[in-house]
CSV table of C-alpha atoms and ligand atoms in Angstrom, one decimal:
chain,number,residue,atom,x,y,z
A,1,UNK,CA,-12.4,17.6,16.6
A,2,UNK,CA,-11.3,20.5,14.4
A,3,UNK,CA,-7.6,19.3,14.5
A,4,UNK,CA,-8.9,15.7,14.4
A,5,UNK,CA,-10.8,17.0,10.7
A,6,UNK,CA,-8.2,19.0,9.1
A,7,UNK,CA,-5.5,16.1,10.0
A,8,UNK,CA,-8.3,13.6,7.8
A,9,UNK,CA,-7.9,15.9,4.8
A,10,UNK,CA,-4.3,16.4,5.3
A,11,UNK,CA,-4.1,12.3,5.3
A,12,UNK,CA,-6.5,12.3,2.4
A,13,UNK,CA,-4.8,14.4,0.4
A,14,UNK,CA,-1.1,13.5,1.0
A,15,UNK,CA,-1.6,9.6,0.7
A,16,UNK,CA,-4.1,9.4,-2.1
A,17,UNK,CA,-2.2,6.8,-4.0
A,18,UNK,CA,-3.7,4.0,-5.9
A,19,UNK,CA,-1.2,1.2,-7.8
A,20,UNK,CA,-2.1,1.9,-11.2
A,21,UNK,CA,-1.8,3.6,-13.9
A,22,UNK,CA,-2.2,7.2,-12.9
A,23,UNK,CA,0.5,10.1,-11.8
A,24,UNK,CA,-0.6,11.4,-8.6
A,25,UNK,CA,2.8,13.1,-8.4
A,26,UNK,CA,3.2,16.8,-9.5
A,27,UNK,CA,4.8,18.0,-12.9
A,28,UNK,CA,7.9,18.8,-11.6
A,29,UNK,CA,8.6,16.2,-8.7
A,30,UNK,CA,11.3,17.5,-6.0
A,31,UNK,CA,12.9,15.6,-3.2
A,32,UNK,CA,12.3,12.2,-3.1
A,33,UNK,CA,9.4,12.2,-5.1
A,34,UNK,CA,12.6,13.7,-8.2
A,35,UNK,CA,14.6,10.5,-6.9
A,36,UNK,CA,11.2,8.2,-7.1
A,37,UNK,CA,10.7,9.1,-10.8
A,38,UNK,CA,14.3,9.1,-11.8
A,39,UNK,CA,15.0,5.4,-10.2
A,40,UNK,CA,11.0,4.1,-11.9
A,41,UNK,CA,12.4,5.4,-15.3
A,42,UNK,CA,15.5,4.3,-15.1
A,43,UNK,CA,13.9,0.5,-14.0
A,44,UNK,CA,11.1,1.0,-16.0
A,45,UNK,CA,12.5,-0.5,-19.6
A,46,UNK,CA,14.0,-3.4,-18.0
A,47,UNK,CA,11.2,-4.5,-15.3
A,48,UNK,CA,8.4,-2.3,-16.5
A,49,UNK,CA,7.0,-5.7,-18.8
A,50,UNK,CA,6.6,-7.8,-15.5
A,51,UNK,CA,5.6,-5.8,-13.2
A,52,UNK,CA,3.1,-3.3,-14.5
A,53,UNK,CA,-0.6,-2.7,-13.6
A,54,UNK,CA,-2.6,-5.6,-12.9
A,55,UNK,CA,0.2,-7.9,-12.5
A,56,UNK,CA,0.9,-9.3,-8.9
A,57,UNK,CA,3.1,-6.9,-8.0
A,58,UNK,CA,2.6,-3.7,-10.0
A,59,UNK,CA,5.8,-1.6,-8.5
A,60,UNK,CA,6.0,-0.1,-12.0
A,61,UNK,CA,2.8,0.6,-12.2
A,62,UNK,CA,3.6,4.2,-12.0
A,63,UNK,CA,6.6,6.4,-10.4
A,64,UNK,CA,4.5,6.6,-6.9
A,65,UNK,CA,3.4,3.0,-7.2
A,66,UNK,CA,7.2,2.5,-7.2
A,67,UNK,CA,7.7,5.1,-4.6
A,68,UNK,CA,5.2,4.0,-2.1
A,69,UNK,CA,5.7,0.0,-2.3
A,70,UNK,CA,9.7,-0.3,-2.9
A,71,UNK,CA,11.4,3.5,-1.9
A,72,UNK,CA,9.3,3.8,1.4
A,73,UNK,CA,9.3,0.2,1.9
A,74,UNK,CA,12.4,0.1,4.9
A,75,UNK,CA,12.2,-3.7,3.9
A,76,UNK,CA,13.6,-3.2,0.6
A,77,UNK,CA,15.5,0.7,1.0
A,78,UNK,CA,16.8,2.1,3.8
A,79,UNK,CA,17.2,5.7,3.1
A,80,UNK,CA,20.8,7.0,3.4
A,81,UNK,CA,22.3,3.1,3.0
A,82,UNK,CA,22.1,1.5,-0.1
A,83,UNK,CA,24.5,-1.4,0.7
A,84,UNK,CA,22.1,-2.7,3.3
A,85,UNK,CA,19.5,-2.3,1.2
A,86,UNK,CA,17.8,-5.7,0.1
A,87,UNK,CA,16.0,-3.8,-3.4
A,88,UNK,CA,19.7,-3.1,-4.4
A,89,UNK,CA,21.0,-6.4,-3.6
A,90,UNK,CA,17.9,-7.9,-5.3
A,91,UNK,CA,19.5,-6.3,-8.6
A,92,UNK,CA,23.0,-7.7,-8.0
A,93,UNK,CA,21.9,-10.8,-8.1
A,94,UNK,CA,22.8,-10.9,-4.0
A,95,UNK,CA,19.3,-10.9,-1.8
A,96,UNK,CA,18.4,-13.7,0.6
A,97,UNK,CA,14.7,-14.1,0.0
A,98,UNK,CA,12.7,-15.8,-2.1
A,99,UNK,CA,13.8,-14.5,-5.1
A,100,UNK,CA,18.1,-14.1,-5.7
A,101,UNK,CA,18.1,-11.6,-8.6
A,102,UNK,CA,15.7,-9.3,-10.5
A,103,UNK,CA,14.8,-9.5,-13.6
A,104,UNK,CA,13.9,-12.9,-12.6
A,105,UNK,CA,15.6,-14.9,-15.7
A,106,UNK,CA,18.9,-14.6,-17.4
A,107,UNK,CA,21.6,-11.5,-16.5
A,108,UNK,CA,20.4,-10.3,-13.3
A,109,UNK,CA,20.3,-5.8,-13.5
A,110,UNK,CA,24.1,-5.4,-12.6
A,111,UNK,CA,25.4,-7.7,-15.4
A,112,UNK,CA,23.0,-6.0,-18.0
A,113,UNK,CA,24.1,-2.5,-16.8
A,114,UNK,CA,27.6,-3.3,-17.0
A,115,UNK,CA,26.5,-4.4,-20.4
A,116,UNK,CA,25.6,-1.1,-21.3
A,117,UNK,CA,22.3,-2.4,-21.3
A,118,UNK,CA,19.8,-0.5,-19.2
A,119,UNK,CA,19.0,3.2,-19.0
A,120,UNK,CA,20.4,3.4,-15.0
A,121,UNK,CA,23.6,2.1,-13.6
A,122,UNK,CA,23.5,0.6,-10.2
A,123,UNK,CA,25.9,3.2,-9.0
A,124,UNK,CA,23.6,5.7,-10.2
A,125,UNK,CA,20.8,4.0,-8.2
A,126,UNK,CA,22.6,3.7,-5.1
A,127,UNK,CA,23.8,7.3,-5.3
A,128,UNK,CA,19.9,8.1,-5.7
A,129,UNK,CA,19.1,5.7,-2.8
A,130,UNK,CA,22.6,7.6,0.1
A,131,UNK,CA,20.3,10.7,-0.8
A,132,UNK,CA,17.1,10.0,0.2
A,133,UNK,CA,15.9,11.9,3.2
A,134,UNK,CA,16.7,10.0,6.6
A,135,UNK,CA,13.1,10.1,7.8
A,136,UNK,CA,10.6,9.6,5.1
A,137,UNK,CA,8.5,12.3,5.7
A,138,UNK,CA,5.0,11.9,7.3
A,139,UNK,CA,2.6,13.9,6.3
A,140,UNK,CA,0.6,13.9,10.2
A,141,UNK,CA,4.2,14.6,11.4
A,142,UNK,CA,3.4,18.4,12.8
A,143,UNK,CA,0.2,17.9,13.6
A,144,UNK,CA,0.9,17.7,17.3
A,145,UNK,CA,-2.7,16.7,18.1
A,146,UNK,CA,-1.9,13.2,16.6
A,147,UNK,CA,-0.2,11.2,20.0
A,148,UNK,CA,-3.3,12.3,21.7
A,149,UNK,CA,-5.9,10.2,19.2
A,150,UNK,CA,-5.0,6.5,20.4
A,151,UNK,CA,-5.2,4.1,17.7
A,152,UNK,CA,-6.8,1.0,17.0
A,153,UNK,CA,-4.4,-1.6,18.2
A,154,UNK,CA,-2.6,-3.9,15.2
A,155,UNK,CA,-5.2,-6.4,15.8
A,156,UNK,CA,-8.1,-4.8,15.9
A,157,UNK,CA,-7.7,-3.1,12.8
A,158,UNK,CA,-7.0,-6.1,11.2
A,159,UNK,CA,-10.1,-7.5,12.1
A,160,UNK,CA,-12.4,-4.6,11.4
A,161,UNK,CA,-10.2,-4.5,7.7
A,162,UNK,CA,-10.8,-7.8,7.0
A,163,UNK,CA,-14.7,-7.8,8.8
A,164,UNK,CA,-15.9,-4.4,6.6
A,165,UNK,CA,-14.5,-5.1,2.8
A,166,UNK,CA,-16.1,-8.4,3.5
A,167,UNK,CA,-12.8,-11.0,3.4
A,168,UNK,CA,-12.5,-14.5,4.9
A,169,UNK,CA,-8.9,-15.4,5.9
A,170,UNK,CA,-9.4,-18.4,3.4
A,171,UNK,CA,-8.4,-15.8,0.9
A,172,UNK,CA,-5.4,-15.0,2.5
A,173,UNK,CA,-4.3,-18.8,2.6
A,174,UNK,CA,-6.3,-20.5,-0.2
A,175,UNK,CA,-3.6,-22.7,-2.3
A,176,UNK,CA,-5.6,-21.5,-5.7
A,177,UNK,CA,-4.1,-18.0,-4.4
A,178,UNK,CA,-0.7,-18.8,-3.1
A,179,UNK,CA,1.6,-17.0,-5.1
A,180,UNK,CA,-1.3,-14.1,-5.9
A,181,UNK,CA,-1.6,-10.5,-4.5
A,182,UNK,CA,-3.5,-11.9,-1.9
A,183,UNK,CA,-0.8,-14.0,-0.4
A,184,UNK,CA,1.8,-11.1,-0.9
A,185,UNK,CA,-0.2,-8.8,1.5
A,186,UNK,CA,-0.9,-11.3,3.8
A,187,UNK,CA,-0.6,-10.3,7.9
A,188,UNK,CA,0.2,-12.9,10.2
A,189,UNK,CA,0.4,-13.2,13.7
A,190,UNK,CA,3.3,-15.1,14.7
A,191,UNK,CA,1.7,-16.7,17.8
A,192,UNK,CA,-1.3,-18.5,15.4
A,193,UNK,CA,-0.4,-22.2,15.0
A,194,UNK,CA,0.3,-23.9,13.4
A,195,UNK,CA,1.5,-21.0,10.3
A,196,UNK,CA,0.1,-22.3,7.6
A,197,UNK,CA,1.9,-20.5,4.3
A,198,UNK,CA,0.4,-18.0,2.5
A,199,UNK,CA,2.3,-18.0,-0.7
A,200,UNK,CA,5.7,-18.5,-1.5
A,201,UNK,CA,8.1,-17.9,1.4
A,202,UNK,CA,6.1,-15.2,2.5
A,203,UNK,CA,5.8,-16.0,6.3
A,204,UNK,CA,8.8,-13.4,7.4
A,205,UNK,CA,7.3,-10.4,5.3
A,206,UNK,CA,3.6,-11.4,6.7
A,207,UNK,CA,5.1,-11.3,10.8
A,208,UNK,CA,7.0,-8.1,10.0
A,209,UNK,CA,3.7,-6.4,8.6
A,210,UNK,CA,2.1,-7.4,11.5
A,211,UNK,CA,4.9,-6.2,13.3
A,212,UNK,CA,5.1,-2.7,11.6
A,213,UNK,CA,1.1,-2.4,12.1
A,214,UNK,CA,2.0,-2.5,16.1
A,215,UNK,CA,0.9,-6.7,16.3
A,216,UNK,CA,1.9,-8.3,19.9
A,217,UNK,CA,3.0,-11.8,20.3
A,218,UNK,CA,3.4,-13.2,23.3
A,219,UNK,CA,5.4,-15.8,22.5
A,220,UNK,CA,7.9,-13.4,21.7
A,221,UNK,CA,7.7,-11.0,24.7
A,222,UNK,CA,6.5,-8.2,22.1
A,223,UNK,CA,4.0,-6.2,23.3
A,224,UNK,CA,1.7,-4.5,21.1
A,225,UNK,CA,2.5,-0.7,19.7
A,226,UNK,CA,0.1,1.8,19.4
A,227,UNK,CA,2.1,4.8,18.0
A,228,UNK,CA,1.6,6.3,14.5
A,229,UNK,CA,4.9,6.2,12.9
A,230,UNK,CA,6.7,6.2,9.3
A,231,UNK,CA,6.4,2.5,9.6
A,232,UNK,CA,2.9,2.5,10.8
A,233,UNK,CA,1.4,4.5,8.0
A,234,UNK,CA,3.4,3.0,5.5
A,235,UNK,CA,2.1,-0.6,5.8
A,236,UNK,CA,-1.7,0.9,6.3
A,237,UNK,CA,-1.5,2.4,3.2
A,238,UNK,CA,-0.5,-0.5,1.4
A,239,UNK,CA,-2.7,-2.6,3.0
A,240,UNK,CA,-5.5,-0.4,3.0
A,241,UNK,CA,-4.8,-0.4,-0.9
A,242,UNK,CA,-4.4,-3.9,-1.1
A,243,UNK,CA,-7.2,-5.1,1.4
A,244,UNK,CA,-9.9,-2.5,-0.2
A,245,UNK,CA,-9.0,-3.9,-3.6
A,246,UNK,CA,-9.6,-7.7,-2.7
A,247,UNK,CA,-12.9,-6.3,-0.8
A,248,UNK,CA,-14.0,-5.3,-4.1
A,249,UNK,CA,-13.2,-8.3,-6.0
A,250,UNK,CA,-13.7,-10.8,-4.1
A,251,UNK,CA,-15.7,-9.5,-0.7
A,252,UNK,CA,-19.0,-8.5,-0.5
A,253,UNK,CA,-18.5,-5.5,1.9
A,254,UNK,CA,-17.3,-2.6,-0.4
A,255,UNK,CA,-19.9,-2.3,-3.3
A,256,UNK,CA,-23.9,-3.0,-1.8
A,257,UNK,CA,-25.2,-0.1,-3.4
A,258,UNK,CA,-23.5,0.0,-6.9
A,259,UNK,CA,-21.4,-2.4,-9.3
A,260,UNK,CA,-18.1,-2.2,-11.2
A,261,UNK,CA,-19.9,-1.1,-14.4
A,262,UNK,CA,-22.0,1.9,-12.6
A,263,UNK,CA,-19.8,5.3,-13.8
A,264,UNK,CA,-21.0,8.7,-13.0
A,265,UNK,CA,-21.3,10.4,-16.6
A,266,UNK,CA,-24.5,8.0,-16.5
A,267,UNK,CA,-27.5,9.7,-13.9
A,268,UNK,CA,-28.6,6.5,-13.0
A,269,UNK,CA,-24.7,5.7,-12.6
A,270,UNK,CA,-23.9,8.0,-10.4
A,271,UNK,CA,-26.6,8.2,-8.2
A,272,UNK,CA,-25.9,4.8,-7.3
A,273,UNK,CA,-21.7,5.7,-6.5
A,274,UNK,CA,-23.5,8.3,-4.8
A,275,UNK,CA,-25.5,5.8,-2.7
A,276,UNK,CA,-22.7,3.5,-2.3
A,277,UNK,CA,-20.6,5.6,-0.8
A,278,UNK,CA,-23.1,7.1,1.7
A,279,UNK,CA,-23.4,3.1,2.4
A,280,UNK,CA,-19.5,2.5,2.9
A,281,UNK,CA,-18.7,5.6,4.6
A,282,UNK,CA,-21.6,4.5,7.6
A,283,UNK,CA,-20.1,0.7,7.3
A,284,UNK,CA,-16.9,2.0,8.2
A,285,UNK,CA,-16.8,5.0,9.9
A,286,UNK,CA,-20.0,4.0,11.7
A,287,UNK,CA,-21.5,7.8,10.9
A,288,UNK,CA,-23.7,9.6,8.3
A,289,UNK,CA,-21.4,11.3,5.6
A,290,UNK,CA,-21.6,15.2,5.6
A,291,UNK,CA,-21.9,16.4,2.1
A,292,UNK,CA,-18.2,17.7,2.2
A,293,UNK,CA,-17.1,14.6,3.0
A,294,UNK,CA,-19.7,13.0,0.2
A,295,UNK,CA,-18.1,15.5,-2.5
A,296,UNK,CA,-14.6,14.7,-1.5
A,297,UNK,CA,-14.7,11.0,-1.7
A,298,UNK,CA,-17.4,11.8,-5.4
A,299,UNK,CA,-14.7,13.6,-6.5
A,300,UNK,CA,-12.0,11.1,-5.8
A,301,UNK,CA,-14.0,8.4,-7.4
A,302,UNK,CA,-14.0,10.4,-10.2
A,303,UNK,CA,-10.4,11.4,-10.7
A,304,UNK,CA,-9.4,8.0,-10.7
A,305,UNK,CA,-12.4,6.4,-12.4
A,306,UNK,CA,-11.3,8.6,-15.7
A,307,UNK,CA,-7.6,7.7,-14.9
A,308,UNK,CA,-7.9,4.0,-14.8
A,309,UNK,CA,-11.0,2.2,-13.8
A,310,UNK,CA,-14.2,2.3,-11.6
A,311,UNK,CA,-12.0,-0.7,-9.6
A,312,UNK,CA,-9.4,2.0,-8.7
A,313,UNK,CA,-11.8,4.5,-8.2
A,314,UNK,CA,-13.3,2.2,-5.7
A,315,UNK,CA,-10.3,1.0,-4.1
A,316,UNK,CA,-9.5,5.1,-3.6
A,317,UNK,CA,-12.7,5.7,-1.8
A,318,UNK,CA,-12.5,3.1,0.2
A,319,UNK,CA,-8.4,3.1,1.7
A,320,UNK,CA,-9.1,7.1,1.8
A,321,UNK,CA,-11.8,6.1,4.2
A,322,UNK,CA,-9.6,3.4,6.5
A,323,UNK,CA,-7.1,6.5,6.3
A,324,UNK,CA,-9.2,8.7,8.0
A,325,UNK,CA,-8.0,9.7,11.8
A,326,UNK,CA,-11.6,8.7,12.7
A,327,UNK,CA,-11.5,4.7,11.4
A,328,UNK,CA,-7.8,4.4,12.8
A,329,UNK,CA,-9.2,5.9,16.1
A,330,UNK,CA,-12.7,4.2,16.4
B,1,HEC,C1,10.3,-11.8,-16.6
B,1,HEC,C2,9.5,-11.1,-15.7
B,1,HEC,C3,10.1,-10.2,-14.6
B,1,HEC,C4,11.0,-9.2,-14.9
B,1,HEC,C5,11.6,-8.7,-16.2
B,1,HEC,C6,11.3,-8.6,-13.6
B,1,HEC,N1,10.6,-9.3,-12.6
B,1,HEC,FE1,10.5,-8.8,-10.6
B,1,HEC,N2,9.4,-10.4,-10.3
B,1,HEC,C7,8.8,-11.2,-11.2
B,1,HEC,C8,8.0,-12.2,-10.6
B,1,HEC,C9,7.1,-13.3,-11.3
B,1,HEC,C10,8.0,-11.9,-9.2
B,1,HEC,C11,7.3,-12.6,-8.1
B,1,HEC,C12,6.1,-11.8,-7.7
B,1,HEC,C13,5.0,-11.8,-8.8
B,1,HEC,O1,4.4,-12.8,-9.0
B,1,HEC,O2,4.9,-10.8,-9.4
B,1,HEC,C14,8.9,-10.8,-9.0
B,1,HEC,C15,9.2,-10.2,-7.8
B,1,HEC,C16,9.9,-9.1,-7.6
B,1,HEC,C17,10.2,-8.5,-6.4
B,1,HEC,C18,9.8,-9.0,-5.0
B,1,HEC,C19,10.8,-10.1,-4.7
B,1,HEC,C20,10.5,-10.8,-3.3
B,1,HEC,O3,11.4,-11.4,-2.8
B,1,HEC,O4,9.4,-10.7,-2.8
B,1,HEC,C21,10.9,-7.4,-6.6
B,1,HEC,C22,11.5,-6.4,-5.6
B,1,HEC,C23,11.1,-7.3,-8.1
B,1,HEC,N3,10.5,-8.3,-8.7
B,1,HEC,C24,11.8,-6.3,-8.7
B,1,HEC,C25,12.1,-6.3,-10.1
B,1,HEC,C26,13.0,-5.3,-10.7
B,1,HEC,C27,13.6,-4.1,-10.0
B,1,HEC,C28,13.1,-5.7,-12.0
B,1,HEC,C29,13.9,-5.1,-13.0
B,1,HEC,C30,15.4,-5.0,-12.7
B,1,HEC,C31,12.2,-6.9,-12.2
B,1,HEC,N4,11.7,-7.2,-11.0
B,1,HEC,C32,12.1,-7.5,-13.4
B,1,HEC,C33,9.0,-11.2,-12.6
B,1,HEC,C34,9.9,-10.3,-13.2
């Protein structure tokens, strides 16, 4: 149990990271985390206006925003390979999805670099990209204890996601949100039928996060993985993010005890947070917080709720929670 506690903390700590507005990255980044900021900044003046905070998909919402949901996204970088990398050929005007070229009108980012144009050169961006380390790194990866805690399974934790921050599937597929956060993050199973689509084009990035949360399908002869690996924890803490975020804005399961507008400088305030969180950690860990863990996820709230906003705050508390070794495990 010991092992089970300081991994939670570990995974707290290391993965606390919340699209918005805030730095969670050091002063002085090194490793990757130097490359992250260096690629965001260079990026930033060119696709910063699009894709910031609140937008639907706020990569340069900050440098680990970018970090977490492109550089650590093997979808769109492959570390050590920038020519099979779909987030460089996005900028040459060469990727095969929905979109061809970023910025999305006029010159795509090669052409306006060649230009003289932007602060980074693609060269200098896929130089950034052949040095990123092989493996990202995991933060649970010496923590040998880890292949012995068997995980939820990719559907189950789907279902208790979806069931706890209070989500129908109709917001996943309503037509009023194709095109919306919601349809972005969107897991399907590719045995359902028929596949109704989520938003634009969507369907191949929905099966392969289902895939890289362990999914089966049958139809495909797949069966279901269980292992906790780069891939795994990527996708869960994206989707925690994403899923804990559309709880609290359009569930009902996240905030019982306390609203958007309660802040803690306020007593009244934060006895509420203080009660809401007692409330979510019991809905989703199905246990009575200790005070440690009270304080921790208090002072979580708080960091971001002074950062940004009490929606960030809450959307910390609660993917810190599905990130804990005991809601993957239960
Ligand atoms: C004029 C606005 C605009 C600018 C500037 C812009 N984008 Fe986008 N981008 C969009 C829109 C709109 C989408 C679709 C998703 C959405 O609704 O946010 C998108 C989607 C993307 C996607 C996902 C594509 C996919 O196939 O799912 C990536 C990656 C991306 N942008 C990167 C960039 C980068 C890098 C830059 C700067 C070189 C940039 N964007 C500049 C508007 C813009």
């Amino acid at each position: 149990m010991t092992a089970v506690r300081n991994l939670s903390i570990s995974l707290v700590a290391s993965l606390l990271v919340v699209s918005s507005g805030c730095e969670t990255a050091k002063d002085t980044p090194t490793g990757d985390d130097a490359t992250a900021k260096k690629i965001y900044d260079g990026l930033r003046p060119t696709c910063g206006g699009c894709h910031g905070e609140n937008t639907n998909f706020p990569i340069f919402a900050s440098a680990t925003a970018f970090q977490v949901l492109i550089l650590q996204d093997p979808s769109w970088v492959v570390p050590g390979a920038p020519e099979e990398s779909e987030f460089v050929k996005i900028l040459r005007g060469e990727a095969t999805g929905q979109f061809s070229q970023m910025p999305l009108t006029g010159d795509n980012f090669a052409t306006l670099a060649a230009d003289g144009k932007t602060a980074i050169s693609v060269d200098e961006i896929e130089e950034l990209i052949r040095n990123l380390d092989e493996q990202p790194s995991l933060p649970v990866e010496s923590d040998r204890s880890l292949p012995t805690v068997a995980r939820k399974s990719g559907d189950q934790l789907l279902r208790s996601l979806k069931t706890q921050v209070g989500l129908s599937e109709d917001v996943f597929f309503n037509e009023e949100h194709s095109g919306a956060t919601s349809g972005r993050f969107a897991v399907l199973d590719p045995d359902r039928s028929p596949m109704r689509n989520p938003g634009y084009g969507e369907i191949p990035k929905s099966i392969e996060r289902y895939i890289r949360l362990g999914g089966h399908s049958y139809l495909e002869g797949r069966r279901g993985n269980t292992e906790i690996n780069p891939a795994f924890v990527q996708s869960l803490v994206v989707l925690s993010q994403t899923y804990c975020r559309l709880g609290i804005t359009r569930g009902d399961g996240v905030l019982s005890e306390a609203t958007l507008a309660d802040v803690s400088s306020d007593p009244a305030g934060l006895s509420k947070i203080e009660s809401n969180i007692e409330y979510l950690y019991l809905r989703m860990l199905g246990m009575l917080a200790k005070e440690q863990d009270k304080s921790e996820l208090l002072g979580l709230f708080q960091h971001y709720e002074t950062e940004s906003s009490t929606e960030d705050a809450w959307t910390a508390v609660c993917s810190a929670i599905v990130r804990d070794p005991r809601w993957l495990s239960l």
